[in-house]
PDB file of C-alpha atoms in Angstrom:
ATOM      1  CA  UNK A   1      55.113 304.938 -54.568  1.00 89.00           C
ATOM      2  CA  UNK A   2      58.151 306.660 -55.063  1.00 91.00           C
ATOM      3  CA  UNK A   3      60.918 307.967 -57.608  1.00 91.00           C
ATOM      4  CA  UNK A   4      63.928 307.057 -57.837  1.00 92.00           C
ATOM      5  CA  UNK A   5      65.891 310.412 -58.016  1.00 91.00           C
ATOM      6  CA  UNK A   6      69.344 308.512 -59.496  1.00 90.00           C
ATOM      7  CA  UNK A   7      67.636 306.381 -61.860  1.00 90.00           C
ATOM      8  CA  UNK A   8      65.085 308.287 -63.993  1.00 88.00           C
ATOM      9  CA  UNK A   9      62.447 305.574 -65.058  1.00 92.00           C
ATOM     10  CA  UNK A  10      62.419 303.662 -62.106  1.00 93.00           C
ATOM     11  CA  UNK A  11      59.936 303.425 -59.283  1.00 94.00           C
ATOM     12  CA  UNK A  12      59.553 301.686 -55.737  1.00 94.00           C
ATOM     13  CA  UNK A  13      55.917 300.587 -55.116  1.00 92.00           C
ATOM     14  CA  UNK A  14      55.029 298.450 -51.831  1.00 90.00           C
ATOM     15  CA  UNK A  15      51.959 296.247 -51.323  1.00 83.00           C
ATOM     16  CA  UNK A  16      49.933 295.327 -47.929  1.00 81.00           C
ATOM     17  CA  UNK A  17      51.050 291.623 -48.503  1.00 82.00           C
ATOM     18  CA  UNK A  18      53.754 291.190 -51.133  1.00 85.00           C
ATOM     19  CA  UNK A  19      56.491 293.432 -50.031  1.00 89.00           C
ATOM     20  CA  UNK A  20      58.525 295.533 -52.146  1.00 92.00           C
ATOM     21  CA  UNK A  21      58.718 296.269 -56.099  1.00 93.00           C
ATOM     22  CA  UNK A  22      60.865 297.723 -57.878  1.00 94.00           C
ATOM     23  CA  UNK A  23      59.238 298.802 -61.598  1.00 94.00           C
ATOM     24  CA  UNK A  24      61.457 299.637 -64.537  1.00 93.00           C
ATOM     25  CA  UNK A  25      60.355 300.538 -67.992  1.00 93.00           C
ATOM     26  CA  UNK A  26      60.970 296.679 -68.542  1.00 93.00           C
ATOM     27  CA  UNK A  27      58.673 295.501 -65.620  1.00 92.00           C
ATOM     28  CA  UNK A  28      58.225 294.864 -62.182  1.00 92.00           C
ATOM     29  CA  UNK A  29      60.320 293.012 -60.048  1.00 92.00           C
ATOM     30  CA  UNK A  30      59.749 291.703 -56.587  1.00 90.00           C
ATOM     31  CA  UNK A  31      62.336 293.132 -54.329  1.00 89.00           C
ATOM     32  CA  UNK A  32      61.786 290.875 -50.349  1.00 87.00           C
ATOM     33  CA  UNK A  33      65.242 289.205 -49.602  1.00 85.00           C
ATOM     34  CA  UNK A  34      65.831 290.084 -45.822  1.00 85.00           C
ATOM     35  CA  UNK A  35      62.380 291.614 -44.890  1.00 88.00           C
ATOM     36  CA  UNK A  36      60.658 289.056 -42.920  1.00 86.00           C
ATOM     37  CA  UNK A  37      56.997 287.882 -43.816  1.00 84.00           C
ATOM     38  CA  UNK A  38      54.337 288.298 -41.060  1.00 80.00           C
ATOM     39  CA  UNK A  39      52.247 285.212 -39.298  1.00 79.00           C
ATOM     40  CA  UNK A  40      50.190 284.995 -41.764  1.00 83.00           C
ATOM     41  CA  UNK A  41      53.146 284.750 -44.550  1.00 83.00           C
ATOM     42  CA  UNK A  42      52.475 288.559 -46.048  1.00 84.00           C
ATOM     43  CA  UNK A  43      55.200 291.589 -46.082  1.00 86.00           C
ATOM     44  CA  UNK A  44      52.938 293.975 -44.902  1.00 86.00           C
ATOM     45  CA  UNK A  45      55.194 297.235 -46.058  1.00 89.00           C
ATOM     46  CA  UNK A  46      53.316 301.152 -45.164  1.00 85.00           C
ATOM     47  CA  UNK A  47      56.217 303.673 -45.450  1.00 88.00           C
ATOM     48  CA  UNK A  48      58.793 303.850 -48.340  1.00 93.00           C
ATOM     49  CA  UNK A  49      61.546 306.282 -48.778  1.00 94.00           C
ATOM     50  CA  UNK A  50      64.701 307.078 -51.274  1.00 93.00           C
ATOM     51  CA  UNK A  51      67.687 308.930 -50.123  1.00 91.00           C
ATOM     52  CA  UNK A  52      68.288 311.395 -52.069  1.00 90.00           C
ATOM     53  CA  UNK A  53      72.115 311.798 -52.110  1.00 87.00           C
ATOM     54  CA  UNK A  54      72.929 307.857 -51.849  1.00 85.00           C
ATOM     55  CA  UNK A  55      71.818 306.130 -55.253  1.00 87.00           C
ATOM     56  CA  UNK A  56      70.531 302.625 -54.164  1.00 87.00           C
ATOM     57  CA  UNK A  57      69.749 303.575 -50.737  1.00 89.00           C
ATOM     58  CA  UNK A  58      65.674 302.696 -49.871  1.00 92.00           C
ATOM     59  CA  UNK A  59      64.327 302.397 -46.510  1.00 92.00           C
ATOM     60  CA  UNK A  60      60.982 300.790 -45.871  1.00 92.00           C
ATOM     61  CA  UNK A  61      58.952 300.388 -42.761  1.00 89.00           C
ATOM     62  CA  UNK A  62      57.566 296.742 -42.107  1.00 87.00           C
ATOM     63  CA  UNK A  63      54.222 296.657 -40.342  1.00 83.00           C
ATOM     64  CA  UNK A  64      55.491 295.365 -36.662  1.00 84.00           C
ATOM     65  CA  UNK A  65      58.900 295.405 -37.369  1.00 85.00           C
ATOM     66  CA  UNK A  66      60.691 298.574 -38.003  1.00 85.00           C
ATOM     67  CA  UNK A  67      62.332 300.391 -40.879  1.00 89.00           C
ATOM     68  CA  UNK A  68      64.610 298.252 -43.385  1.00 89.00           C
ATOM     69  CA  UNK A  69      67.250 299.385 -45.764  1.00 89.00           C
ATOM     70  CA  UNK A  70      68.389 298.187 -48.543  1.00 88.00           C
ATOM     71  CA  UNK A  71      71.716 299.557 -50.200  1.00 83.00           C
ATOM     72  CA  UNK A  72      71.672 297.870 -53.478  1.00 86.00           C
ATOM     73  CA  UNK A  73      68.592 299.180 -54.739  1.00 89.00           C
ATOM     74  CA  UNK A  74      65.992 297.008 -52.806  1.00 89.00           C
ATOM     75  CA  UNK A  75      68.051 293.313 -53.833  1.00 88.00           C
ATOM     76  CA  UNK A  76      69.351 292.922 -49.972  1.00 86.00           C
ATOM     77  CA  UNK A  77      67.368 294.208 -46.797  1.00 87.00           C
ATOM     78  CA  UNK A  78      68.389 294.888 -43.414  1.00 84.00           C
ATOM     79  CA  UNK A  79      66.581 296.325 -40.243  1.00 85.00           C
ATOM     80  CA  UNK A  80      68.119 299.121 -39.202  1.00 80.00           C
ATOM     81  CA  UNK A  81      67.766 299.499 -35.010  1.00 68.00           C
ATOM     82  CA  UNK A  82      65.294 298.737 -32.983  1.00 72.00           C
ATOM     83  CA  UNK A  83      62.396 299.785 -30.800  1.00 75.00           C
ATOM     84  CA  UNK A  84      59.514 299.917 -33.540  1.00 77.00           C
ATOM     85  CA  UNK A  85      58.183 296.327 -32.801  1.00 80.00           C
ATOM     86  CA  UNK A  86      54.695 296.136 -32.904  1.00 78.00           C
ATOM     87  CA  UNK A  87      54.141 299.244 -34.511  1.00 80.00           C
ATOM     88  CA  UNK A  88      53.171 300.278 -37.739  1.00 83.00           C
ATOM     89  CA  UNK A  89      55.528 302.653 -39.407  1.00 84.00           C
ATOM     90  CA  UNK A  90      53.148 304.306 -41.969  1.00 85.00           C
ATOM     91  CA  UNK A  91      55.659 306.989 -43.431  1.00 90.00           C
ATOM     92  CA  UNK A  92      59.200 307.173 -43.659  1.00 92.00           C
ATOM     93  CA  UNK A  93      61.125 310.098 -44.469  1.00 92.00           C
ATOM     94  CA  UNK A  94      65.006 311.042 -45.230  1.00 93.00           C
ATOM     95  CA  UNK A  95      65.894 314.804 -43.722  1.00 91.00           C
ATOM     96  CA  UNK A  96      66.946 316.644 -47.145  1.00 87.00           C
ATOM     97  CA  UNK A  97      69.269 318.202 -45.220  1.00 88.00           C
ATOM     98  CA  UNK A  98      71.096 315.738 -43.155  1.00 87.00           C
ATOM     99  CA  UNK A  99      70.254 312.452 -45.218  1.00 87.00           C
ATOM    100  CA  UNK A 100      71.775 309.841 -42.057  1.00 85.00           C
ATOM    101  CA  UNK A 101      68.542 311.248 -39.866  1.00 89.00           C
ATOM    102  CA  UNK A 102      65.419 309.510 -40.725  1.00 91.00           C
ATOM    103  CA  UNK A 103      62.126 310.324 -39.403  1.00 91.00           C
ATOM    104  CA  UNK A 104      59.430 307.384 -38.963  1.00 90.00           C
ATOM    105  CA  UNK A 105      55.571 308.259 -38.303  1.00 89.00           C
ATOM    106  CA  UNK A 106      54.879 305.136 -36.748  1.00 87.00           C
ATOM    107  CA  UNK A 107      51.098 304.117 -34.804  1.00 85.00           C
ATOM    108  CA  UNK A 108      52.760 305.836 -31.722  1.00 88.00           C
ATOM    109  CA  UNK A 109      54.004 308.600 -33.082  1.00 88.00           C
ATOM    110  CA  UNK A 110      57.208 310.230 -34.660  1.00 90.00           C
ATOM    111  CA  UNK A 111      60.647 308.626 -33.853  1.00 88.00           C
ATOM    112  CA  UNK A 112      63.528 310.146 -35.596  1.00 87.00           C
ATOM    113  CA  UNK A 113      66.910 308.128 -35.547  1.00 83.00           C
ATOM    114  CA  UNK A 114      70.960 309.024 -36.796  1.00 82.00           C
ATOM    115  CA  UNK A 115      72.699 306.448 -39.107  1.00 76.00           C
ATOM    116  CA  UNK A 116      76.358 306.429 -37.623  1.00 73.00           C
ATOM    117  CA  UNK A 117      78.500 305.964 -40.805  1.00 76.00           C
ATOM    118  CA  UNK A 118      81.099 302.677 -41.024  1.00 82.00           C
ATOM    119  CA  UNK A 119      84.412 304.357 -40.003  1.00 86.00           C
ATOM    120  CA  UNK A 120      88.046 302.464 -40.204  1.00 90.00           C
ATOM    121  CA  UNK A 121      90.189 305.255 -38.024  1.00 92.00           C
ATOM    122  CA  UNK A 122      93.220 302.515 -37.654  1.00 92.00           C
ATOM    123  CA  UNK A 123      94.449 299.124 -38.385  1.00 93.00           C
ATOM    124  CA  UNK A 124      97.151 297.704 -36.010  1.00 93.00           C
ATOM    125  CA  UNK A 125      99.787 296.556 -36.604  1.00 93.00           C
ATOM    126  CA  UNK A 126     100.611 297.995 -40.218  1.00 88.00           C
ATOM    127  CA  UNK A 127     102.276 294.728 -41.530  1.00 88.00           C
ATOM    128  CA  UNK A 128     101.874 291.338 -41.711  1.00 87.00           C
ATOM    129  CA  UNK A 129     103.686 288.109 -43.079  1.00 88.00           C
ATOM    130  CA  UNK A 130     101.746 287.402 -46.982  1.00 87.00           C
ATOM    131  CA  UNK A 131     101.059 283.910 -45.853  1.00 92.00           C
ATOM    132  CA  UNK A 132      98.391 285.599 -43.683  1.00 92.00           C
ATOM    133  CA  UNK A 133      97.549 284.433 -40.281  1.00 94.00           C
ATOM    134  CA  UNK A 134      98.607 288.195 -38.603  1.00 93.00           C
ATOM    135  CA  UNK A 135      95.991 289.328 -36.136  1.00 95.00           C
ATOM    136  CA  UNK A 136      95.036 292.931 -36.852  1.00 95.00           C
ATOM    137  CA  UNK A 137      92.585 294.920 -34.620  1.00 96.00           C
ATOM    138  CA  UNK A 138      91.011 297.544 -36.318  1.00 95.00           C
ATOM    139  CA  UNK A 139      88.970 300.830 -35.162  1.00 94.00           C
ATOM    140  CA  UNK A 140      86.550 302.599 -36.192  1.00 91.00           C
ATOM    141  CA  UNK A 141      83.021 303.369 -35.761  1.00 86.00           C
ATOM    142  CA  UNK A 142      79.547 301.295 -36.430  1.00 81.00           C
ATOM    143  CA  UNK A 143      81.031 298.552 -35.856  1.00 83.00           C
ATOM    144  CA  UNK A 144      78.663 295.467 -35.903  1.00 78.00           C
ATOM    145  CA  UNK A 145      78.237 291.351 -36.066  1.00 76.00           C
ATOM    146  CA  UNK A 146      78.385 290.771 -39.837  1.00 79.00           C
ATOM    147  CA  UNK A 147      81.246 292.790 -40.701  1.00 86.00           C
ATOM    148  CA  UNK A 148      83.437 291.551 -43.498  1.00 89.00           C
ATOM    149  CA  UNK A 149      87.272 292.581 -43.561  1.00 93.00           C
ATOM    150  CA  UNK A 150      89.494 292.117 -46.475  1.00 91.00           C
ATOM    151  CA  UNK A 151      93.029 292.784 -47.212  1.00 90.00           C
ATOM    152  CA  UNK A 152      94.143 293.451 -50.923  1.00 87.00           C
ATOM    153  CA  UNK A 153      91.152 292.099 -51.481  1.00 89.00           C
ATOM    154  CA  UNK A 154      91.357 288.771 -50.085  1.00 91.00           C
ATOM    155  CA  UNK A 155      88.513 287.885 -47.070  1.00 92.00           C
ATOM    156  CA  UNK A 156      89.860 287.961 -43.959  1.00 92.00           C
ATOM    157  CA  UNK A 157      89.407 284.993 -41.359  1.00 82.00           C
ATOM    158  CA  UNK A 158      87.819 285.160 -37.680  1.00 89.00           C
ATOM    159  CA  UNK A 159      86.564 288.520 -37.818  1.00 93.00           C
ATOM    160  CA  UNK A 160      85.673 289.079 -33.971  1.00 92.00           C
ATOM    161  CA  UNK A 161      83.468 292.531 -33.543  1.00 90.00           C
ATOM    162  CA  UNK A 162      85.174 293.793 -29.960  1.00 90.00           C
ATOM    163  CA  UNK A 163      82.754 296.798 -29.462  1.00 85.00           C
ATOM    164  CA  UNK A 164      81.000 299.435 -31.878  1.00 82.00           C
ATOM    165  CA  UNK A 165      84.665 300.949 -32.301  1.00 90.00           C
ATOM    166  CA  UNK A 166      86.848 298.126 -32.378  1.00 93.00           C
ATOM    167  CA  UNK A 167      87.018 294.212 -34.395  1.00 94.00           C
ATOM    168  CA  UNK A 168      90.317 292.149 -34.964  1.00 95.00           C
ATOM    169  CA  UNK A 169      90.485 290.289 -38.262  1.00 95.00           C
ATOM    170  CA  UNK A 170      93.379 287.243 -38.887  1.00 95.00           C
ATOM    171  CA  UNK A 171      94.979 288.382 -42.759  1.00 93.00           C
ATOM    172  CA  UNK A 172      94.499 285.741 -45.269  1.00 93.00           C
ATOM    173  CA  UNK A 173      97.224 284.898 -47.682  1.00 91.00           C
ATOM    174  CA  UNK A 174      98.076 287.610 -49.792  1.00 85.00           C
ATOM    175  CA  UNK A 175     100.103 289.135 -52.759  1.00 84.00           C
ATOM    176  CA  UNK A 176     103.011 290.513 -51.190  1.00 86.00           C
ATOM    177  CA  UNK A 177     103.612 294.181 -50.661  1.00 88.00           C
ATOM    178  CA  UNK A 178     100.973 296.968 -49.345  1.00 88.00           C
ATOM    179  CA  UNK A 179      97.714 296.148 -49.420  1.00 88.00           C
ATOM    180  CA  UNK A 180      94.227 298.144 -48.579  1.00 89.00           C
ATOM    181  CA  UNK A 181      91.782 296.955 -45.757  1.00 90.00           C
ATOM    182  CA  UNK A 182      88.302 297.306 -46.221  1.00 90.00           C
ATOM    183  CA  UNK A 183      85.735 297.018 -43.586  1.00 91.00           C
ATOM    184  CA  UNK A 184      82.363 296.466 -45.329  1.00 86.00           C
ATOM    185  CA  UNK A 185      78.683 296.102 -43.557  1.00 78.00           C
ATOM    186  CA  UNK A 186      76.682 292.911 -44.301  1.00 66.00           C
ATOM    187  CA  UNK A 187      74.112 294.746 -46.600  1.00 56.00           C
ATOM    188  CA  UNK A 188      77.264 296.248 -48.565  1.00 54.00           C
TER     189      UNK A 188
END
């Protein structure tokens, strides 16, 4: 079980076959879209951690799987690297101090890992007809397949990850005038 420190009220339980709950003052609510089920169907979750300085940020760790996160309070899950398969990951933990190193006491021991934060460094070139169809590479850092790119708000088309620093995106149709890019990761 655990707190939420941004939400007074509100705790994250898990369960050795149902996953992940999130209970409110109203109830509980099942929280499993993105964590996979196990051969025998169950979401066999052991380790469970909020960040502290990110509200909506939860990290799980599926029996032999990995560690998940979620970034909208446990509705959407994502594995976050690799390498844990076919251990358990009985405790998670976010460094108080440096909350993008997590620390994972797994059946084989301790493995600590760095989240690299999404970067946009650069969009080339700066301007583009409003009828869209301008190819813009972008970089950046943490780059990765899923990626969504807008401009002014409008999803982009054939968003092409190059690298972990580098993706074009083709502008949709637009308003007219300067608009923002946003480069946003699959789990938001």
């Amino acid at each position: 079980l655990a707190w939420d420190p941004h939400h007074p009220g509100t705790l994250y339980g898990t369960s050795l076959s149902s996953g992940v709950f999130k209970i409110t003052p109203t109830g509980a609510e099942a929280m499993n879209d993105g964590i996979p089920v196990d051969s025998r169907g169950q979401r066999v979750i052991y380790g469970l951690a909020l960040d502290p300085t990110s509200p909506g940020v939860v990290y799980v760790g599926v029996s032999n799987v990995g560690v998940f996160k979620s970034r909208d309070g446990g509705l959407h899950w994502k594995q976050l690297g690799s390498g844990l398969e076919g251990l358990v990951t009985d405790e998670i933990v976010v460094d108080q101090a440096n909350p993008s190193l997590i620390h994972a006491a797994t059946s084989k021991g301790v493995f600590s890992f760095t989240q690299v934060p999404l970067t946009v460094s650069a969009a080339t070139p700066g301007f583009g007809e409003s009828s869209g169809g301008t190819e813009v590479a972008i970089s950046g850092s943490a780059f990765t397949d899923g990626l969504t790119v807008s401009f002014g708000g409008v999803t982009a088309t054939a968003v092409t990850v190059r690298g972990d620093s580098e993706l074009t995106a083709v502008t949709p149709p637009h308003d007219p005038g300067k608009v923002d890019v946003t480069v946003a990761a699959p789990d938001g």
